Amino acid sequence: MNRYKFSRANIEAARQFLKNKKKTGPTWAQRFRDDLSVSGKKISYKGMQIVAGEDVSDVLRGEIFKKNADVPPSRDAAFHLLKKRFVGISKRAVNAFLQAQRPLGE
């Protein structure tokens, strides 16, 4: 699943496909149909939420900066925890997000 790129439109098409409203869907949805589940507007792959590329920074902001967050603000440690919860967030996206933030000591 990590080799696929996800977008909002792609996820919506997969949701329609999984609810049997469309006969075809994205290739990743057809290939992993048995491992995908739909809950509301979200799609999960083996219990991990699929995140669209447009929403990665919002998810990272919520996970790293929320109160009582368990995700540290370092690239490798954050990626290690996030890859167990989400699909579609790359180490490069985590690094770009963290570099765009101001240092905590400032």
Coordinates of N, CA and C in Angstrom, one line a residue:
M1 N 0.8 -1.2 0.0 CA 0.0 0.0 0.0 C 0.9 1.3 0.0
N2 N 2.1 1.2 0.5 CA 2.9 2.4 0.6 C 3.3 2.9 -0.7
R3 N 3.3 2.1 -1.8 CA 3.7 2.6 -3.1 C 2.6 3.4 -3.8
Y4 N 1.4 3.4 -3.3 CA 0.3 4.2 -4.0 C 0.2 5.6 -3.4
K5 N -0.2 6.5 -4.3 CA -0.5 7.9 -3.9 C -2.0 8.0 -3.7
F6 N -2.4 8.7 -2.7 CA -3.8 8.8 -2.4 C -4.2 10.3 -2.5
S7 N -5.4 10.5 -3.0 CA -5.9 11.9 -3.1 C -7.4 11.8 -2.6
R8 N -7.9 13.0 -2.3 CA -9.3 13.0 -1.8 C -10.3 12.3 -2.8
A9 N -10.1 12.7 -4.1 CA -11.0 12.1 -5.1 C -10.8 10.6 -5.3
N10 N -9.5 10.2 -5.1 CA -9.2 8.7 -5.2 C -9.8 8.0 -4.1
I11 N -9.8 8.5 -2.9 CA -10.3 7.9 -1.7 C -11.9 7.8 -1.8
E12 N -12.5 8.9 -2.3 CA -13.9 8.9 -2.5 C -14.3 7.9 -3.5
A13 N -13.6 7.8 -4.6 CA -13.9 6.7 -5.6 C -13.8 5.3 -5.1
A14 N -12.8 5.1 -4.2 CA -12.6 3.8 -3.5 C -13.8 3.6 -2.6
R15 N -14.2 4.6 -1.9 CA -15.4 4.4 -1.0 C -16.6 4.0 -1.7
Q16 N -16.9 4.7 -2.9 CA -18.0 4.3 -3.7 C -17.9 2.9 -4.2
F17 N -16.7 2.5 -4.6 CA -16.4 1.1 -5.1 C -16.7 0.1 -4.0
L18 N -16.2 0.4 -2.8 CA -16.4 -0.6 -1.7 C -17.8 -0.7 -1.2
K19 N -18.6 0.4 -1.4 CA -20.0 0.3 -1.0 C -20.9 -0.2 -2.2
N20 N -20.2 -0.8 -3.2 CA -20.9 -1.3 -4.4 C -21.8 -0.4 -5.1
K21 N -21.4 0.9 -5.1 CA -22.1 1.9 -5.9 C -21.5 2.1 -7.3
K22 N -20.2 1.7 -7.4 CA -19.5 1.7 -8.7 C -18.9 0.3 -9.0
K23 N -18.8 -0.1 -10.2 CA -18.3 -1.4 -10.6 C -16.8 -1.4 -10.5
T24 N -16.1 -0.3 -10.8 CA -14.7 -0.2 -10.8 C -14.2 0.9 -9.8
G25 N -13.0 0.8 -9.4 CA -12.4 1.8 -8.5 C -11.0 1.9 -8.8
P26 N -10.2 2.6 -7.9 CA -8.8 2.7 -8.1 C -8.1 1.3 -8.0
T27 N -7.0 1.1 -8.6 CA -6.3 -0.2 -8.6 C -6.0 -0.7 -7.2
W28 N -5.6 0.2 -6.3 CA -5.3 -0.3 -4.9 C -6.6 -0.7 -4.2
A29 N -7.7 -0.1 -4.5 CA -9.0 -0.6 -3.9 C -9.4 -1.9 -4.4
Q30 N -9.2 -2.2 -5.7 CA -9.6 -3.5 -6.3 C -8.6 -4.6 -5.8
R31 N -7.4 -4.2 -5.6 CA -6.4 -5.2 -5.2 C -6.5 -5.6 -3.8
F32 N -6.8 -4.6 -2.9 CA -6.8 -4.9 -1.5 C -8.2 -4.8 -0.9
R33 N -9.2 -5.2 -1.7 CA -10.6 -5.0 -1.3 C -11.0 -5.7 0.0
D34 N -10.4 -6.9 0.2 CA -10.7 -7.7 1.4 C -10.1 -7.1 2.7
D35 N -9.0 -6.3 2.5 CA -8.4 -5.7 3.7 C -8.9 -4.3 4.0
L36 N -9.7 -3.7 3.1 CA -10.2 -2.4 3.3 C -11.6 -2.4 4.0
S37 N -11.8 -1.3 4.9 CA -13.1 -1.2 5.5 C -13.5 0.3 5.5
V38 N -14.8 0.5 5.4 CA -15.3 1.9 5.3 C -16.0 2.2 6.6
S39 N -15.7 3.4 7.1 CA -16.5 3.9 8.3 C -16.7 5.4 8.0
G40 N -18.0 5.7 7.7 CA -18.3 7.1 7.4 C -17.6 7.5 6.1
K41 N -16.8 8.6 6.1 CA -16.1 9.0 4.9 C -14.6 8.6 4.9
K42 N -14.3 7.7 5.9 CA -12.9 7.3 6.1 C -12.8 5.8 5.6
I43 N -11.6 5.5 5.1 CA -11.3 4.2 4.6 C -10.1 3.7 5.5
S44 N -10.2 2.5 6.0 CA -9.1 1.9 6.7 C -8.5 0.7 6.0
Y45 N -7.2 0.5 6.1 CA -6.6 -0.6 5.5 C -5.9 -1.4 6.7
K46 N -6.5 -2.6 7.0 CA -6.1 -3.4 8.2 C -6.0 -2.6 9.4
G47 N -7.0 -1.7 9.6 CA -7.1 -0.9 10.9 C -6.4 0.4 10.8
M48 N -5.6 0.7 9.8 CA -4.9 1.9 9.7 C -5.6 2.9 8.7
Q49 N -5.9 4.1 9.1 CA -6.6 5.1 8.3 C -5.8 5.5 7.1
I50 N -6.4 5.6 5.9 CA -5.8 6.0 4.7 C -5.9 7.5 4.7
V51 N -4.8 8.2 4.5 CA -4.7 9.7 4.5 C -4.4 10.2 3.1
A52 N -5.2 11.1 2.6 CA -5.0 11.8 1.3 C -3.8 12.7 1.4
G53 N -3.1 12.8 0.3 CA -1.9 13.7 0.2 C -2.2 15.1 0.6
E54 N -3.4 15.6 0.4 CA -3.8 17.0 0.7 C -4.0 17.1 2.2
D55 N -4.3 16.1 2.9 CA -4.6 16.1 4.3 C -3.4 15.7 5.3
V56 N -2.3 15.4 4.7 CA -1.1 14.9 5.5 C -0.7 16.0 6.5
S57 N -0.6 17.2 6.1 CA -0.1 18.2 7.1 C -1.1 18.4 8.2
D58 N -2.4 18.4 7.9 CA -3.4 18.5 9.0 C -3.3 17.3 10.0
V59 N -3.1 16.1 9.5 CA -3.0 15.0 10.3 C -1.8 15.1 11.2
L60 N -0.7 15.5 10.6 CA 0.6 15.6 11.3 C 0.5 16.7 12.4
R61 N -0.2 17.8 12.1 CA -0.3 18.8 13.1 C -1.2 18.3 14.2
G62 N -2.2 17.6 13.9 CA -3.1 17.1 15.0 C -2.4 16.1 15.9
E63 N -1.6 15.2 15.2 CA -1.0 14.1 16.0 C 0.2 14.6 16.8
I64 N 1.0 15.5 16.3 CA 2.2 16.0 17.0 C 1.9 17.1 18.0
F65 N 1.0 18.0 17.7 CA 0.9 19.1 18.6 C -0.4 19.0 19.5
K66 N -1.1 17.9 19.5 CA -2.3 17.8 20.3 C -1.8 17.7 21.8
K67 N -2.7 18.0 22.7 CA -2.4 17.9 24.1 C -2.3 16.4 24.4
N68 N -1.3 16.1 25.3 CA -1.0 14.7 25.6 C -0.6 13.8 24.4
A69 N 0.1 14.4 23.5 CA 0.5 13.7 22.3 C 1.6 12.7 22.6
D70 N 1.6 11.5 22.0 CA 2.6 10.5 22.2 C 3.6 10.5 21.0
V71 N 3.3 11.3 20.0 CA 4.2 11.4 18.8 C 5.2 12.5 19.0
P72 N 6.5 12.1 19.1 CA 7.6 13.1 19.3 C 7.8 13.9 18.0
P73 N 8.4 15.1 18.2 CA 8.6 16.0 17.0 C 10.0 15.7 16.4
S74 N 10.3 14.5 16.2 CA 11.5 14.1 15.4 C 11.1 13.2 14.3
R75 N 11.8 13.3 13.2 CA 11.4 12.6 11.9 C 11.3 11.1 12.1
D76 N 12.3 10.4 12.5 CA 12.3 9.0 12.5 C 11.3 8.4 13.6
A77 N 11.3 9.0 14.8 CA 10.5 8.5 15.8 C 9.0 8.8 15.5
A78 N 8.7 9.9 14.9 CA 7.3 10.3 14.5 C 6.9 9.3 13.4
F79 N 7.7 9.1 12.4 CA 7.3 8.2 11.3 C 7.1 6.8 11.8
H80 N 7.9 6.3 12.7 CA 7.8 5.0 13.2 C 6.4 4.8 13.9
L81 N 6.0 5.8 14.7 CA 4.7 5.7 15.3 C 3.5 5.9 14.4
L82 N 3.7 6.8 13.4 CA 2.6 7.1 12.5 C 2.4 6.0 11.5
K83 N 3.4 5.3 11.1 CA 3.2 4.2 10.1 C 2.4 3.1 10.7
K84 N 2.2 3.0 12.0 CA 1.4 2.0 12.6 C -0.1 2.4 12.7
R85 N -0.3 3.7 12.5 CA -1.7 4.2 12.6 C -2.3 4.7 11.2
F86 N -1.4 5.1 10.3 CA -1.9 5.7 9.1 C -1.2 5.1 7.9
V87 N -1.9 5.2 6.7 CA -1.3 4.8 5.4 C -1.3 6.0 4.6
G88 N -0.3 6.3 3.9 CA -0.2 7.5 3.0 C 0.7 8.6 3.5
I89 N 1.3 8.4 4.7 CA 2.2 9.4 5.2 C 3.6 8.9 5.0
S90 N 4.4 9.6 4.2 CA 5.8 9.2 4.0 C 6.8 9.9 5.0
K91 N 7.9 9.3 5.0 CA 9.0 9.9 5.9 C 9.4 11.3 5.3
R92 N 9.3 11.4 4.0 CA 9.6 12.7 3.4 C 8.6 13.8 3.8
A93 N 7.3 13.4 3.8 CA 6.3 14.3 4.2 C 6.4 14.7 5.7
V94 N 6.8 13.8 6.5 CA 7.0 14.1 8.0 C 8.2 15.1 8.1
N95 N 9.3 14.8 7.3 CA 10.4 15.7 7.4 C 10.1 17.1 6.9
A96 N 9.4 17.2 5.8 CA 9.0 18.5 5.2 C 8.1 19.3 6.2
F97 N 7.2 18.6 6.9 CA 6.3 19.2 7.9 C 7.1 19.8 9.0
L98 N 8.0 18.9 9.6 CA 8.8 19.3 10.7 C 9.8 20.5 10.4
Q99 N 10.3 20.5 9.2 CA 11.2 21.6 8.9 C 10.5 22.9 8.7
A100 N 9.2 22.8 8.4 CA 8.5 24.1 8.2 C 8.0 24.7 9.5
Q101 N 8.2 23.9 10.6 CA 7.8 24.5 11.9 C 8.9 25.3 12.5
R102 N 8.5 26.2 13.4 CA 9.5 27.0 14.1 C 10.1 26.2 15.2
P103 N 11.4 26.4 15.6 CA 12.0 25.6 16.7 C 11.2 25.9 18.0
L104 N 11.2 24.9 18.8 CA 10.4 25.0 20.1 C 11.1 26.0 21.0
G105 N 12.4 26.1 20.9 CA 13.2 27.0 21.8 C 13.0 28.5 21.5
E106 N 12.5 28.8 20.3 CA 12.4 30.2 20.0 C 11.4 31.0 20.7

